[in-house]
Amino acid sequence: TRSRRVAHRHRQRAHALDDAVTVGGIRVTNPIRTAVDCARTLDIDEALVIVNGVLDELARPVPWRRAAGDAAIAEVRARMVALLDAEPRTRGNARARLVLDIADGWAESPLESLLLRVLLLLGLPRPRLQDELVTPPRFRHYPDATLTWPMPDGSTWRARFQADGRGKYERAQNVLNEREADIRATGDHLVNLHREHLTQPGLRDATELIASVVPPHIRATLTVADRYRTLRERRDPLFVDSFPEILRC
């Protein structure tokens, strides 16, 4: 059988000297240049993971200092946008700008990046990643993603999403069970998504899990922004076509 390609080689014009750094005696592009080049050339999922990783690594945000983290992420993102602006005729710029529009430096793992993509493609509002949740007696939790929506009675619907690998659940089941109990005790909805949910062709299981906690009056209003329809990958041909029926049933 043929193995999946794991390396990419690209040829582009020489970059400015300040785009390169030396790592282990080898000249390589710096993180900003690398993120932008990947955003231009890789699949959306792969590019989003890399860009989010660079935003997180350079900004180093911590959720208990939210405003400072947001400002640091915005500064790193601005450097990436400036690089795109400096090379307006480079192939892949439109794709790169889409990736930067979606990207969120609060994503702490590749699975959180994939979760972000799925929520946006479903037409849901941009979630708040690593939002602080304090539960009695003063436990602090930082769910991977949080969505809120005003309800007709004046209350607020709130859903928390966790994107974890199966291994994490197996290694720390008791801790995770306590976290889930704390979150559910607040009245918030909680959806746990695993790697297979977020990488499944068609993403039907992920869509059904998310739809199970979204109230009907919210589901009826969801539409996907045109710019996010580009997120449909060749391996997910059924996702965009099927999600309205799943969400609105």
GROMACS .gro file of C-alpha atoms in nm:
model
  249
    1THR     CA    1   0.000   0.000   0.000
    2ARG     CA    2   0.105   0.357  -0.054
    3SER     CA    3   0.189   0.551   0.262
    4ARG     CA    4   0.057   0.900   0.329
    5ARG     CA    5   0.299   1.178   0.240
    6VAL     CA    6   0.438   1.336   0.557
    7ALA     CA    7   0.685   1.586   0.409
    8HIS     CA    8   0.629   1.887   0.185
    9ARG     CA    9   0.890   2.066  -0.022
   10HIS     CA   10   0.826   2.409  -0.166
   11ARG     CA   11   1.039   2.633  -0.380
   12GLN     CA   12   0.989   3.006  -0.350
   13ARG     CA   13   1.190   3.315  -0.414
   14ALA     CA   14   1.463   3.403  -0.166
   15HIS     CA   15   1.334   3.566   0.149
   16ALA     CA   16   1.476   3.863   0.332
   17LEU     CA   17   1.763   3.787   0.567
   18ASP     CA   18   1.552   3.867   0.871
   19ASP     CA   19   1.310   3.588   0.774
   20ALA     CA   20   1.573   3.326   0.859
   21VAL     CA   21   1.717   3.196   1.186
   22THR     CA   22   1.975   2.931   1.268
   23VAL     CA   23   1.857   2.623   1.456
   24GLY     CA   24   2.107   2.349   1.530
   25GLY     CA   25   2.345   2.493   1.273
   26ILE     CA   26   2.081   2.490   0.997
   27ARG     CA   27   1.932   2.801   0.840
   28VAL     CA   28   1.553   2.787   0.855
   29THR     CA   29   1.268   3.035   0.820
   30ASN     CA   30   1.155   3.205   1.139
   31PRO     CA   31   0.818   3.110   1.298
   32ILE     CA   32   0.623   3.401   1.141
   33ARG     CA   33   0.749   3.325   0.789
   34THR     CA   34   0.694   2.953   0.840
   35ALA     CA   35   0.336   3.003   0.959
   36VAL     CA   36   0.251   3.229   0.664
   37ASP     CA   37   0.410   2.993   0.409
   38CYS     CA   38   0.220   2.698   0.558
   39ALA     CA   39  -0.105   2.896   0.556
   40ARG     CA   40  -0.053   2.959   0.185
   41THR     CA   41   0.026   2.604   0.082
   42LEU     CA   42  -0.114   2.341   0.320
   43ASP     CA   43  -0.466   2.206   0.366
   44ILE     CA   44  -0.680   2.426   0.585
   45ASP     CA   45  -0.673   2.186   0.881
   46GLU     CA   46  -0.295   2.149   0.875
   47ALA     CA   47  -0.236   2.519   0.825
   48LEU     CA   48  -0.474   2.614   1.106
   49VAL     CA   49  -0.294   2.385   1.352
   50ILE     CA   50   0.044   2.535   1.259
   51VAL     CA   51  -0.070   2.898   1.268
   52ASN     CA   52  -0.245   2.848   1.603
   53GLY     CA   53   0.069   2.680   1.735
   54VAL     CA   54   0.286   2.975   1.632
   55LEU     CA   55   0.041   3.226   1.779
   56ASP     CA   56   0.043   3.035   2.107
   57GLU     CA   57   0.422   2.987   2.114
   58LEU     CA   58   0.511   3.350   2.041
   59ALA     CA   59   0.232   3.516   2.240
   60ARG     CA   60   0.243   3.276   2.537
   61PRO     CA   61  -0.110   3.365   2.657
   62VAL     CA   62  -0.231   3.245   2.997
   63PRO     CA   63  -0.607   3.237   3.065
   64TRP     CA   64  -0.585   3.411   3.403
   65ARG     CA   65  -0.439   3.718   3.226
   66ARG     CA   66  -0.692   3.734   2.944
   67ALA     CA   67  -0.650   4.092   2.827
   68ALA     CA   68  -0.272   4.065   2.808
   69GLY     CA   69  -0.302   3.736   2.621
   70ASP     CA   70  -0.545   3.882   2.368
   71ALA     CA   71  -0.311   4.177   2.307
   72ALA     CA   72  -0.008   3.951   2.259
   73ILE     CA   73  -0.195   3.726   2.014
   74ALA     CA   74  -0.317   4.030   1.818
   75GLU     CA   75   0.042   4.157   1.789
   76VAL     CA   76   0.169   3.826   1.652
   77ARG     CA   77  -0.125   3.801   1.411
   78ALA     CA   78  -0.052   4.156   1.288
   79ARG     CA   79   0.304   4.050   1.203
   80MET     CA   80   0.167   3.765   0.991
   81VAL     CA   81  -0.079   3.995   0.814
   82ALA     CA   82   0.199   4.248   0.750
   83LEU     CA   83   0.399   3.976   0.577
   84LEU     CA   84   0.104   3.896   0.352
   85ASP     CA   85   0.056   4.265   0.276
   86ALA     CA   86   0.424   4.296   0.183
   87GLU     CA   87   0.386   4.018  -0.078
   88PRO     CA   88   0.046   4.088  -0.235
   89ARG     CA   89   0.100   3.885  -0.553
   90THR     CA   90   0.213   3.564  -0.386
   91ARG     CA   91   0.007   3.258  -0.469
   92GLY     CA   92  -0.202   3.134  -0.176
   93ASN     CA   93  -0.257   3.470  -0.010
   94ALA     CA   94  -0.636   3.435  -0.013
   95ARG     CA   95  -0.612   3.096   0.159
   96ALA     CA   96  -0.364   3.235   0.411
   97ARG     CA   97  -0.594   3.527   0.499
   98LEU     CA   98  -0.879   3.282   0.557
   99VAL     CA   99  -0.660   3.077   0.791
  100LEU     CA  100  -0.558   3.389   0.984
  101ASP     CA  101  -0.922   3.496   1.006
  102ILE     CA  102  -1.012   3.162   1.166
  103ALA     CA  103  -0.699   3.122   1.377
  104ASP     CA  104  -0.709   3.161   1.753
  105GLY     CA  105  -0.394   3.166   1.963
  106TRP     CA  106  -0.585   3.034   2.265
  107ALA     CA  107  -0.606   2.691   2.100
  108GLU     CA  108  -0.370   2.471   2.301
  109SER     CA  109  -0.373   2.158   2.085
  110PRO     CA  110  -0.436   2.041   1.728
  111LEU     CA  111  -0.771   1.898   1.836
  112GLU     CA  112  -0.881   2.237   1.969
  113SER     CA  113  -0.796   2.387   1.630
  114LEU     CA  114  -1.011   2.125   1.458
  115LEU     CA  115  -1.292   2.190   1.706
  116LEU     CA  116  -1.278   2.561   1.623
  117ARG     CA  117  -1.307   2.482   1.252
  118VAL     CA  118  -1.608   2.255   1.303
  119LEU     CA  119  -1.800   2.504   1.518
  120LEU     CA  120  -1.750   2.783   1.265
  121LEU     CA  121  -1.846   2.563   0.972
  122LEU     CA  122  -2.170   2.476   1.150
  123GLY     CA  123  -2.259   2.843   1.148
  124LEU     CA  124  -2.218   2.883   1.524
  125PRO     CA  125  -2.065   3.204   1.659
  126ARG     CA  126  -1.692   3.214   1.727
  127PRO     CA  127  -1.637   3.032   2.057
  128ARG     CA  128  -1.430   3.168   2.342
  129LEU     CA  129  -1.138   2.932   2.398
  130GLN     CA  130  -0.998   2.869   2.747
  131ASP     CA  131  -1.277   3.070   2.909
  132GLU     CA  132  -1.245   3.070   3.288
  133LEU     CA  133  -1.515   2.886   3.483
  134VAL     CA  134  -1.509   2.901   3.863
  135THR     CA  135  -1.707   2.632   4.045
  136PRO     CA  136  -1.757   2.578   4.421
  137PRO     CA  137  -1.546   2.569   4.628
  138ARG     CA  138  -1.341   2.801   4.404
  139PHE     CA  139  -1.216   2.542   4.153
  140ARG     CA  140  -1.103   2.699   3.828
  141HIS     CA  141  -1.164   2.524   3.497
  142TYR     CA  142  -1.070   2.635   3.146
  143PRO     CA  143  -1.287   2.445   2.896
  144ASP     CA  144  -1.144   2.421   2.545
  145ALA     CA  145  -1.433   2.617   2.390
  146THR     CA  146  -1.739   2.797   2.523
  147LEU     CA  147  -2.047   2.917   2.332
  148THR     CA  148  -2.318   3.145   2.470
  149TRP     CA  149  -2.651   3.257   2.328
  150PRO     CA  150  -2.931   3.475   2.475
  151MET     CA  151  -3.257   3.287   2.535
  152PRO     CA  152  -3.611   3.429   2.487
  153ASP     CA  153  -3.673   3.426   2.865
  154GLY     CA  154  -3.371   3.649   2.930
  155SER     CA  155  -3.142   3.368   3.045
  156THR     CA  156  -2.823   3.264   2.868
  157TRP     CA  157  -2.769   2.927   2.700
  158ARG     CA  158  -2.412   2.813   2.748
  159ALA     CA  159  -2.227   2.509   2.616
  160ARG     CA  160  -1.875   2.396   2.699
  161PHE     CA  161  -1.676   2.179   2.458
  162GLN     CA  162  -1.377   1.959   2.532
  163ALA     CA  163  -1.156   1.814   2.258
  164ASP     CA  164  -0.938   1.545   2.411
  165GLY     CA  165  -0.766   1.231   2.290
  166ARG     CA  166  -0.886   0.896   2.423
  167GLY     CA  167  -0.548   0.849   2.594
  168LYS     CA  168  -0.606   1.149   2.817
  169TYR     CA  169  -0.933   1.002   2.940
  170GLU     CA  170  -0.771   0.668   3.009
  171ARG     CA  171  -0.479   0.823   3.203
  172ALA     CA  172  -0.677   1.070   3.415
  173GLN     CA  173  -1.031   0.937   3.423
  174ASN     CA  174  -1.103   1.036   3.785
  175VAL     CA  175  -0.984   1.394   3.738
  176LEU     CA  176  -1.181   1.432   3.416
  177ASN     CA  177  -1.493   1.288   3.576
  178GLU     CA  178  -1.467   1.545   3.855
  179ARG     CA  179  -1.421   1.823   3.597
  180GLU     CA  180  -1.728   1.711   3.405
  181ALA     CA  181  -1.935   1.692   3.724
  182ASP     CA  182  -1.828   2.045   3.823
  183ILE     CA  183  -1.919   2.187   3.482
  184ARG     CA  184  -2.255   2.011   3.458
  185ALA     CA  185  -2.343   2.124   3.812
  186THR     CA  186  -2.344   2.485   3.686
  187GLY     CA  187  -2.627   2.401   3.444
  188ASP     CA  188  -2.403   2.444   3.141
  189HIS     CA  189  -2.410   2.184   2.865
  190LEU     CA  190  -2.092   1.983   2.812
  191VAL     CA  191  -1.988   1.805   2.492
  192ASN     CA  192  -1.680   1.582   2.484
  193LEU     CA  193  -1.530   1.531   2.140
  194HIS     CA  194  -1.245   1.296   2.058
  195ARG     CA  195  -1.000   1.275   1.769
  196GLU     CA  196  -1.219   1.036   1.572
  197HIS     CA  197  -1.511   1.281   1.593
  198LEU     CA  198  -1.308   1.571   1.458
  199THR     CA  199  -1.126   1.380   1.182
  200GLN     CA  200  -1.411   1.157   1.062
  201PRO     CA  201  -1.497   1.190   0.693
  202GLY     CA  202  -1.820   1.387   0.680
  203LEU     CA  203  -1.790   1.476   1.051
  204ARG     CA  204  -2.143   1.346   1.106
  205ASP     CA  205  -2.082   1.221   1.462
  206ALA     CA  206  -1.932   1.555   1.568
  207THR     CA  207  -2.223   1.740   1.410
  208GLU     CA  208  -2.481   1.523   1.586
  209LEU     CA  209  -2.310   1.561   1.926
  210ILE     CA  210  -2.296   1.939   1.892
  211ALA     CA  211  -2.652   1.961   1.760
  212SER     CA  212  -2.779   1.757   2.057
  213VAL     CA  213  -2.717   2.052   2.296
  214VAL     CA  214  -2.814   2.343   2.066
  215PRO     CA  215  -3.175   2.462   2.126
  216PRO     CA  216  -3.412   2.450   1.826
  217HIS     CA  217  -3.455   2.828   1.803
  218ILE     CA  218  -3.078   2.865   1.771
  219ARG     CA  219  -3.043   2.582   1.520
  220ALA     CA  220  -3.307   2.743   1.300
  221THR     CA  221  -3.098   3.060   1.261
  222LEU     CA  222  -2.761   2.908   1.176
  223THR     CA  223  -2.602   2.995   0.845
  224VAL     CA  224  -2.243   2.950   0.735
  225ALA     CA  225  -2.050   3.260   0.636
  226ASP     CA  226  -1.948   3.234   0.271
  227ARG     CA  227  -1.580   3.270   0.356
  228TYR     CA  228  -1.597   2.965   0.584
  229ARG     CA  229  -1.739   2.738   0.316
  230THR     CA  230  -1.382   2.710   0.188
  231LEU     CA  231  -1.321   2.500   0.499
  232ARG     CA  232  -1.493   2.206   0.328
  233GLU     CA  233  -1.214   1.964   0.255
  234ARG     CA  234  -1.213   1.714  -0.028
  235ARG     CA  235  -1.242   1.432   0.227
  236ASP     CA  236  -1.555   1.588   0.384
  237PRO     CA  237  -1.787   1.607   0.080
  238LEU     CA  238  -2.104   1.534   0.281
  239PHE     CA  239  -2.046   1.774   0.568
  240VAL     CA  240  -2.164   2.106   0.426
  241ASP     CA  241  -2.444   1.935   0.233
  242SER     CA  242  -2.578   1.741   0.532
  243PHE     CA  243  -2.537   1.969   0.832
  244PRO     CA  244  -2.862   2.169   0.785
  245GLU     CA  245  -3.071   1.852   0.807
  246ILE     CA  246  -2.882   1.732   1.116
  247LEU     CA  247  -2.891   2.065   1.299
  248ARG     CA  248  -3.248   2.163   1.215
  249CYS     CA  249  -3.424   1.833   1.277
   0.00000   0.00000   0.00000
